[in-house]
Coordinates of C-alpha atoms in Angstrom, one line a residue:
Chain H
X61 CA 19.3 -55.8 21.2
X62 CA 19.1 -54.4 17.6
X63 CA 17.3 -57.1 15.7
X64 CA 15.3 -55.0 13.3
X65 CA 15.9 -55.9 9.7
X66 CA 15.3 -53.1 7.2
X67 CA 13.0 -54.0 4.3
X68 CA 13.6 -51.0 2.0
X69 CA 12.9 -53.0 -1.1
X70 CA 9.5 -54.0 0.1
X71 CA 8.7 -50.5 1.3
X72 CA 9.9 -48.8 -1.9
X73 CA 7.4 -50.9 -3.9
X74 CA 4.8 -48.7 -2.3
X75 CA 6.4 -45.5 -3.6
X76 CA 4.0 -44.9 -6.4
X77 CA 1.1 -45.1 -3.9
X78 CA 2.9 -42.7 -1.6
X79 CA 3.6 -40.2 -4.4
X80 CA -0.1 -40.2 -5.2
X81 CA -0.7 -39.3 -1.6
X82 CA 1.9 -36.6 -1.9
X83 CA -0.1 -35.1 -4.7
X84 CA -3.2 -34.9 -2.5
X85 CA -1.0 -33.3 0.2
X86 CA 0.2 -30.7 -2.2
X87 CA -3.3 -30.1 -3.4
X88 CA -4.6 -29.4 0.1
X89 CA -1.6 -27.2 1.0
X90 CA -2.0 -25.1 -2.2
X91 CA -5.7 -24.8 -1.9
X92 CA -5.4 -23.8 1.8
X93 CA -2.8 -21.2 1.0
X94 CA -4.8 -19.7 -1.9
X95 CA -8.0 -19.5 0.2
X96 CA -6.0 -18.5 3.3
X97 CA -4.4 -15.6 1.4
X98 CA -7.7 -14.2 0.2
X99 CA -9.2 -14.5 3.7
X100 CA -6.1 -12.9 5.2
X101 CA -6.4 -9.9 2.9
X102 CA -10.0 -9.6 3.9
X103 CA -9.1 -9.8 7.6
X104 CA -6.5 -7.2 7.0
X105 CA -9.0 -4.9 5.4
X106 CA -11.4 -5.5 8.3
X107 CA -8.7 -4.6 10.8
X108 CA -7.9 -1.4 8.9
X109 CA -11.6 -0.5 8.5
X110 CA -12.0 1.3 11.8
X111 CA -15.3 -0.6 12.3
X112 CA -15.2 -2.2 15.7
X113 CA -17.3 -5.2 14.8
X114 CA -15.3 -6.0 11.7
X115 CA -11.9 -5.4 13.3
X116 CA -13.0 -7.3 16.5
X117 CA -14.0 -10.3 14.3
X118 CA -10.7 -10.2 12.5
X119 CA -8.7 -9.8 15.7
X120 CA -10.5 -12.7 17.3
X121 CA -9.8 -14.9 14.3
X122 CA -6.1 -14.1 14.3
X123 CA -5.8 -14.6 18.1
X124 CA -7.5 -18.0 18.1
X125 CA -5.7 -19.2 15.0
X126 CA -2.3 -18.3 16.4
X127 CA -2.8 -19.3 20.0
X128 CA -4.5 -22.7 19.8
X129 CA -3.1 -26.0 18.5
X130 CA -3.6 -26.5 14.8
X131 CA -4.7 -30.0 15.6
X132 CA -7.6 -28.6 17.6
X133 CA -8.6 -26.3 14.7
X134 CA -8.9 -29.4 12.4
X135 CA -10.7 -31.3 15.1
X136 CA -13.2 -28.5 15.5
X137 CA -13.8 -28.4 11.8
X138 CA -14.5 -32.2 11.8
X139 CA -15.9 -33.2 15.2
X140 CA -16.8 -29.8 16.5
X141 CA -19.0 -28.8 13.6
X142 CA -20.2 -32.4 13.6
X143 CA -21.8 -31.8 16.9
X144 CA -24.0 -29.2 15.3
X145 CA -25.0 -31.5 12.5
X146 CA -22.5 -30.1 10.0
X147 CA -20.6 -33.1 8.7
X148 CA -17.6 -32.3 6.6
X149 CA -15.5 -35.0 4.9
X150 CA -12.0 -35.6 6.2
X151 CA -10.7 -33.7 3.2
X152 CA -12.9 -30.7 3.7
X153 CA -12.4 -30.5 7.4
X154 CA -8.6 -30.7 7.0
X155 CA -8.8 -28.0 4.4
X156 CA -11.1 -25.8 6.6
X157 CA -8.8 -26.3 9.6
X158 CA -5.7 -25.3 7.7
X159 CA -7.3 -22.4 6.0
X160 CA -8.4 -21.1 9.4
X161 CA -4.8 -21.4 10.6
X162 CA -3.2 -20.0 7.5
X163 CA -5.5 -17.0 7.4
X164 CA -4.7 -16.1 11.0
X165 CA -1.0 -16.3 10.6
X166 CA -1.0 -14.6 7.2
X167 CA -3.2 -11.7 8.5
X168 CA -0.7 -11.2 11.3
X169 CA 2.2 -11.2 8.8
X170 CA 0.3 -8.6 6.7
X171 CA -0.2 -6.4 9.7
X172 CA 3.5 -6.3 10.3
X173 CA 4.1 -5.5 6.7
X174 CA 1.6 -2.7 6.6
X175 CA 3.5 -1.0 9.4
X176 CA 6.4 -0.7 7.0
X177 CA 4.4 1.2 4.4
X178 CA 3.9 4.9 5.1
X179 CA 0.4 6.3 5.2
X180 CA 1.6 8.8 2.7
X181 CA 1.4 6.1 0.0
X182 CA -2.3 5.8 0.5
X183 CA -2.6 9.6 0.6
X184 CA -0.7 9.9 -2.7
X185 CA -3.1 7.4 -4.3
X186 CA -6.2 9.2 -2.9
X187 CA -4.9 12.5 -4.1
X188 CA -4.9 11.1 -7.6
X189 CA -8.6 10.4 -7.3
X190 CA -8.4 6.7 -6.2
X191 CA -11.0 5.3 -3.8
X192 CA -9.6 3.9 -0.6
X193 CA -10.1 0.4 -1.9
X194 CA -8.3 1.2 -5.1
X195 CA -5.4 2.8 -3.2
X196 CA -5.2 -0.4 -1.1
X197 CA -5.4 -2.8 -4.0
X198 CA -3.1 -0.9 -6.4
X199 CA -0.6 0.7 -4.1
X200 CA -0.5 -0.8 -0.6
X201 CA -1.3 -4.5 -1.3
X202 CA 1.5 -5.1 -3.8
X203 CA 4.0 -3.6 -1.4
X204 CA 2.5 -5.5 1.5
X205 CA 2.8 -8.9 -0.3
X206 CA 6.3 -8.2 -1.1
X207 CA 7.3 -7.3 2.4
X208 CA 5.5 -10.3 3.8
X209 CA 6.7 -12.7 1.1
X210 CA 9.2 -14.5 3.2
X211 CA 6.9 -15.2 6.1
X212 CA 4.2 -16.2 3.6
X213 CA 6.6 -18.7 2.1
X214 CA 7.2 -20.1 5.6
X215 CA 3.5 -20.4 6.1
X216 CA 3.2 -22.4 2.9
X217 CA 5.8 -24.9 4.1
X218 CA 4.0 -25.0 7.5
X219 CA 0.7 -25.7 5.6
X220 CA 2.3 -28.6 3.8
X221 CA 3.5 -30.1 7.0
X222 CA 0.2 -29.4 8.8
X223 CA -1.7 -31.5 6.3
X224 CA -0.2 -34.6 8.1
X225 CA -2.7 -33.9 10.9
X226 CA -5.5 -35.0 8.6
X227 CA -4.9 -38.6 9.7
X228 CA -6.5 -37.7 13.0
X229 CA -9.8 -37.0 11.3
X230 CA -9.7 -40.0 9.1
X231 CA -7.9 -38.6 6.1
X232 CA -6.4 -41.6 4.3
X233 CA -5.6 -40.3 0.8
X234 CA -2.8 -37.8 1.6
X235 CA 0.8 -38.8 2.1
X236 CA 0.5 -39.4 5.9
X237 CA -2.8 -41.2 5.5
X238 CA -1.4 -43.5 2.8
X239 CA 1.7 -44.1 4.8
X240 CA -0.3 -44.9 7.9
X241 CA -2.3 -47.4 6.0
X242 CA 0.8 -49.1 4.6
X243 CA 2.2 -49.1 8.1
X244 CA -0.9 -50.7 9.6
X245 CA -0.8 -53.5 7.0
X246 CA 3.0 -54.2 7.1
X247 CA 4.4 -52.8 10.4
X248 CA 7.4 -51.5 8.4
X249 CA 7.0 -48.3 10.4
X250 CA 10.5 -47.0 10.2
X251 CA 10.8 -47.5 6.4
X252 CA 7.5 -46.1 5.4
X253 CA 7.7 -43.0 7.6
X254 CA 11.3 -42.4 6.6
X255 CA 10.3 -42.5 3.0
X256 CA 7.3 -40.2 3.7
X257 CA 9.6 -37.8 5.6
X258 CA 11.9 -37.6 2.6
X259 CA 9.0 -36.8 0.3
X260 CA 7.8 -34.1 2.7
X261 CA 11.3 -32.7 2.8
X262 CA 11.6 -32.6 -1.0
X263 CA 8.2 -31.0 -1.4
X264 CA 8.9 -28.3 1.3
X265 CA 12.3 -27.6 -0.2
X266 CA 11.0 -27.4 -3.7
X267 CA 8.3 -24.9 -2.6
X268 CA 10.9 -22.8 -0.9
X269 CA 13.2 -22.8 -3.9
X270 CA 10.3 -22.1 -6.3
X271 CA 9.2 -19.2 -4.1
X272 CA 12.7 -17.8 -4.1
X273 CA 12.9 -18.0 -7.9
X274 CA 9.5 -16.4 -8.2
X275 CA 10.5 -13.6 -5.9
X276 CA 13.6 -12.8 -7.9
X277 CA 11.6 -12.6 -11.1
X278 CA 8.7 -10.6 -9.6
X279 CA 10.3 -8.1 -7.3
X280 CA 12.7 -6.2 -9.4
X281 CA 12.7 -3.0 -7.3
Chain N
X51 CA -11.9 29.4 -9.3
X52 CA -11.1 28.4 -5.7
X53 CA -13.0 30.2 -3.0
X54 CA -12.0 29.8 0.5
X55 CA -14.4 31.3 3.0
X56 CA -13.7 31.7 6.7
X57 CA -12.1 28.2 7.0
X58 CA -11.2 26.9 10.4
X59 CA -9.4 23.8 11.3
X60 CA -8.1 22.3 14.5
X61 CA -6.0 19.3 15.3
X62 CA -7.2 18.5 18.8
X63 CA -6.6 21.6 21.0
X64 CA -4.5 23.3 18.4
X65 CA -6.3 25.6 15.9
X66 CA -4.1 25.6 12.8
X67 CA -6.4 27.6 10.6
X68 CA -8.3 30.5 12.2
X69 CA -10.7 31.8 9.6
X70 CA -9.0 31.9 6.2
X71 CA -10.5 33.9 3.4
X72 CA -9.0 33.7 0.0
X73 CA -9.9 33.5 -3.7
X74 CA -7.7 32.1 -6.3
X75 CA -8.6 32.8 -9.9
X76 CA -8.2 30.6 -12.9
X77 CA -4.6 31.0 -14.3
X78 CA -3.3 32.6 -11.2
X79 CA -0.1 31.6 -9.5
X80 CA -0.4 32.1 -5.7
X81 CA 2.5 31.3 -3.4
X82 CA 2.0 30.9 0.3
X83 CA 4.9 31.7 2.6
X84 CA 5.2 31.6 6.4
X85 CA 6.9 29.8 9.3
X86 CA 6.4 26.2 10.2
X87 CA 3.1 25.6 11.9
X88 CA 1.5 28.6 10.3
X89 CA -1.2 26.4 8.7
X90 CA -0.1 26.8 5.1
X91 CA 0.3 23.1 4.3
X92 CA -2.9 22.2 6.1
X93 CA -4.8 24.6 3.9
X94 CA -3.6 22.7 0.8
X95 CA -4.8 19.4 2.1
X96 CA -8.1 20.9 3.0
X97 CA -8.5 22.3 -0.5
X98 CA -8.6 18.9 -2.1
X99 CA -10.5 17.3 0.8
X100 CA -7.7 15.2 2.2
X101 CA -8.4 16.9 5.5
X102 CA -11.9 17.8 6.7
X103 CA -12.5 21.3 7.9
X104 CA -14.3 22.5 11.1
X105 CA -16.0 25.6 9.8
X106 CA -16.4 27.7 6.7
X107 CA -16.3 26.3 3.2
X108 CA -14.1 25.8 0.2
X109 CA -15.7 25.9 -3.2
X110 CA -14.0 24.9 -6.4
X111 CA -15.8 25.9 -9.6
X112 CA -19.0 25.8 -7.7
X113 CA -18.5 22.5 -5.9
X114 CA -18.4 22.6 -2.2
X115 CA -15.4 20.4 -1.4
X116 CA -16.6 19.3 2.1
X117 CA -20.3 18.9 1.3
X118 CA -21.4 15.3 2.0
X119 CA -22.7 15.0 -1.5
X120 CA -19.4 15.9 -3.2
X121 CA -17.6 13.1 -4.9
X122 CA -14.1 13.7 -3.7
X123 CA -12.5 11.2 -6.0
X124 CA -14.0 13.0 -8.9
X125 CA -13.0 16.4 -7.5
X126 CA -9.4 15.3 -6.9
X127 CA -9.0 14.5 -10.6
X128 CA -9.4 18.2 -11.2
X129 CA -7.1 19.3 -8.3
X130 CA -3.7 17.8 -8.3
X131 CA -1.4 17.9 -5.3
X132 CA 2.3 17.2 -4.9
X133 CA 3.8 16.8 -1.5
X134 CA 7.1 17.5 0.2
X135 CA 7.7 13.8 0.2
X136 CA 7.1 12.7 -3.3
X137 CA 5.7 9.4 -2.4
X138 CA 6.8 7.5 -5.5
X139 CA 5.1 4.1 -5.7
X140 CA 8.2 1.9 -5.2
X141 CA 6.8 -1.2 -6.8
X142 CA 6.1 0.5 -10.2
X143 CA 8.4 1.8 -12.8
X144 CA 8.4 5.5 -13.5
X145 CA 6.2 5.0 -16.5
X146 CA 3.8 2.8 -14.5
X147 CA 3.7 5.3 -11.7
X148 CA 2.4 7.9 -14.0
X149 CA 0.1 5.6 -16.0
X150 CA -1.6 4.1 -12.9
X151 CA -4.2 6.7 -12.1
X152 CA -5.1 7.5 -15.8
X153 CA -5.8 3.8 -16.3
X154 CA -7.5 2.9 -13.1
X155 CA -9.3 6.2 -12.2
X156 CA -10.0 7.7 -15.6
X157 CA -10.4 4.2 -17.2
X158 CA -8.2 5.0 -20.2
X159 CA -6.8 2.2 -22.3
X160 CA -3.2 1.2 -21.8
X161 CA -2.1 2.9 -25.0
X162 CA -3.8 6.1 -24.2
X163 CA -2.5 6.2 -20.6
X164 CA 1.0 5.4 -21.9
X165 CA 0.9 8.2 -24.4
X166 CA -0.1 10.7 -21.7
X167 CA 2.5 9.4 -19.3
X168 CA 5.3 9.6 -21.9
X169 CA 4.2 13.1 -22.8
X170 CA 4.2 14.3 -19.2
X171 CA 7.4 12.6 -18.3
X172 CA 9.1 14.1 -21.3
X173 CA 7.7 17.4 -20.2
X174 CA 9.4 17.2 -16.9
X175 CA 12.6 15.9 -18.4
X176 CA 12.4 12.2 -17.5
X177 CA 12.0 10.7 -21.0
X178 CA 15.1 8.7 -20.4
X179 CA 13.8 7.1 -17.2
X180 CA 10.6 5.4 -18.2
X181 CA 11.5 1.9 -17.3
X182 CA 13.5 2.8 -14.2
X183 CA 12.3 2.1 -10.7
X184 CA 12.0 5.2 -8.5
X185 CA 14.6 4.0 -6.0
X186 CA 17.2 4.3 -8.8
X187 CA 16.5 8.0 -9.1
X188 CA 17.5 11.1 -7.2
X189 CA 15.0 12.9 -5.0
X190 CA 14.7 15.7 -7.6
X191 CA 13.9 13.2 -10.3
X192 CA 11.4 11.4 -8.1
X193 CA 9.8 14.7 -7.3
X194 CA 9.5 15.6 -11.0
X195 CA 8.0 12.2 -11.6
X196 CA 5.4 13.0 -8.9
X197 CA 4.6 16.2 -10.7
X198 CA 4.2 14.4 -14.0
X199 CA 2.0 11.8 -12.2
X200 CA -0.3 14.6 -11.0
X201 CA -0.3 16.3 -14.4
X202 CA -1.2 13.1 -16.2
X203 CA -4.7 13.4 -14.7
X204 CA -5.1 16.7 -16.6
X205 CA -5.9 18.7 -13.5
X206 CA -7.1 22.3 -13.7
X207 CA -5.5 23.2 -10.5
X208 CA -2.2 22.2 -9.0
X209 CA -1.3 22.4 -5.3
X210 CA 2.4 22.2 -4.4
X211 CA 3.2 21.6 -0.7
X212 CA 6.8 22.5 -0.1
X213 CA 7.9 20.3 -2.9
X214 CA 11.6 21.3 -2.6
X215 CA 11.9 21.2 1.2
X216 CA 13.1 17.6 1.4
X217 CA 15.6 17.9 -1.4
X218 CA 19.3 18.3 -1.4
X219 CA 20.1 22.0 -2.2
X220 CA 21.7 20.8 -5.5
X221 CA 18.4 19.3 -6.7
X222 CA 16.1 22.2 -5.8
X223 CA 16.7 24.1 -9.0
X224 CA 15.5 21.3 -11.4
X225 CA 12.2 21.1 -9.5
X226 CA 11.7 24.8 -9.4
X227 CA 12.4 25.0 -13.1
X228 CA 9.6 22.5 -13.6
X229 CA 7.2 24.7 -11.6
X230 CA 8.3 27.8 -13.5
X231 CA 7.5 26.0 -16.7
X232 CA 4.0 25.1 -15.5
X233 CA 3.4 28.6 -14.3
X234 CA 4.4 30.0 -17.7
X235 CA 2.0 27.6 -19.4
X236 CA -0.9 29.2 -17.4
X237 CA -1.5 26.4 -14.9
X238 CA -3.5 27.6 -11.9
X239 CA -1.2 26.9 -9.0
X240 CA -1.0 27.3 -5.2
X241 CA 2.6 26.8 -4.1
X242 CA 3.5 26.6 -0.4
X243 CA 7.2 27.3 -0.4
X244 CA 10.2 28.5 1.5
X245 CA 11.9 29.6 -1.7
X246 CA 11.5 33.3 -1.6
X247 CA 13.4 34.1 -4.8
X248 CA 11.1 31.6 -6.6
X249 CA 8.0 33.1 -5.0
X250 CA 9.0 36.6 -6.1
X251 CA 9.6 35.5 -9.6
X252 CA 6.6 33.3 -10.5
X253 CA 3.8 34.6 -8.3
X254 CA 0.9 36.8 -9.3
X255 CA 0.2 37.2 -5.6
X256 CA 2.0 36.1 -2.4
X257 CA 0.2 35.3 0.8
X258 CA 2.0 35.4 4.2
X259 CA 0.6 33.1 6.8
X260 CA 1.2 33.5 10.5
X261 CA -0.1 31.3 13.3
X262 CA -3.2 30.2 11.3
X263 CA -4.1 33.6 9.9
X264 CA -3.4 35.0 6.5
X265 CA -1.6 38.1 7.7
X266 CA -1.0 39.7 4.3
X267 CA -1.6 39.0 0.6
X268 CA -0.2 41.2 -2.1
X269 CA 1.7 41.1 -5.5
X270 CA 5.3 39.9 -4.9
X271 CA 6.9 43.3 -5.4
X272 CA 4.7 44.8 -2.8
X273 CA 4.9 42.0 -0.3
X274 CA 8.6 41.5 -0.5
X275 CA 9.7 45.2 -0.9
X276 CA 7.0 47.0 1.1
X277 CA 5.4 44.6 3.5
X278 CA 2.6 46.1 5.6
X279 CA 2.2 43.7 8.4
X280 CA 4.8 43.7 11.3
X281 CA 5.0 39.9 11.2
X282 CA 5.6 39.8 7.5
X283 CA 8.5 42.3 8.0
X284 CA 9.9 40.1 10.8
X285 CA 9.6 36.9 8.7
X286 CA 11.2 38.4 5.7
X287 CA 14.0 40.0 7.7
X288 CA 14.7 36.5 9.2
X289 CA 14.7 34.7 5.9
X290 CA 16.8 37.1 3.9

């Protein structure tokens, strides 16, 4: 009934290949977070702007990103845009899909954080002669990023794990893609995916710990 | 010179300023007293354009504050304001709080801004607190920091909006001392306050606001010792 023989030795030989894949995974996750953060800040500004078109656009983005499967978002970037003749590589469409998702979640985190910052902070900045953008950038945003830091870290971990969806659009260079290839050639499914899971775990944990260390250095107030 | 001509201001249905006329000369210390909701704090926020007005005009050294063409960011460098809630920037040290606007708004170098900030903080008695974060300080210290932060822009006018109202009674004195010092140095000031003793002591003139109207304005001896208006008498009787 249990006749499967583990072939760890065989599987571990592929570790260097898998670690290369892990680097690609990390690269996509980091890029998607960096771009996602910038877009989320812009979406936050749109929502604060009082302009109905801008805030409507931002709200729609956040709503769609948060209430539809991440897999569909990546599909849309790859096959959906493909229908209109816009053909993105697996790497790019994976990145676009995750950026879309990240930006939506992060913008929502920022909205929550903004509620914790009194309007009088902006007013104090304006009364010193700052423009509204300066007051946002110099006074509100640093506080917002601090308050939202924990949910932002969670999103980073989520972004790392989401990259595994790339395999559905033909991504074969990231950790899941490499693992899937190895699996297809050897059928050592359990071993390869167990190793990949451990690598994902280690990356995710390392990011969380690094974020915590960063926070304790940065946020001294 | 600050010229306030027939200024009206409503929040929804409620008219909080019902035609205020007032001129404040360079070097003058004006205190504004009156009950809550009399419109005195609103007037201050209208003077530096943080609130729009519905009618009339406010002119500062020839610049119409609420004219479309007025660069408010520029004007506010000249007119400092300190609020009841001091609004320390919590993510910056005391020194950085005071340096921020000189650097980013006036475009001064780090060294120049730091020199100004250190000077102003020393002036208000916070030379020992430069690298401290605001949440480590008392309300009185944070309020003095807010005053230094406004002064670091070298304003020509200072507006003080009930700056001691949110403080523990123990801490009021240190902030009033700072205001007294500024007054004695010749700063043009409008202070909205509930501190009658202070008002009597530092003011050139005291204005009494009642329900959106400036009911009476006079030198302190006259306003406090021989008030003319019935509402002024009532208010002073209630606060003494």
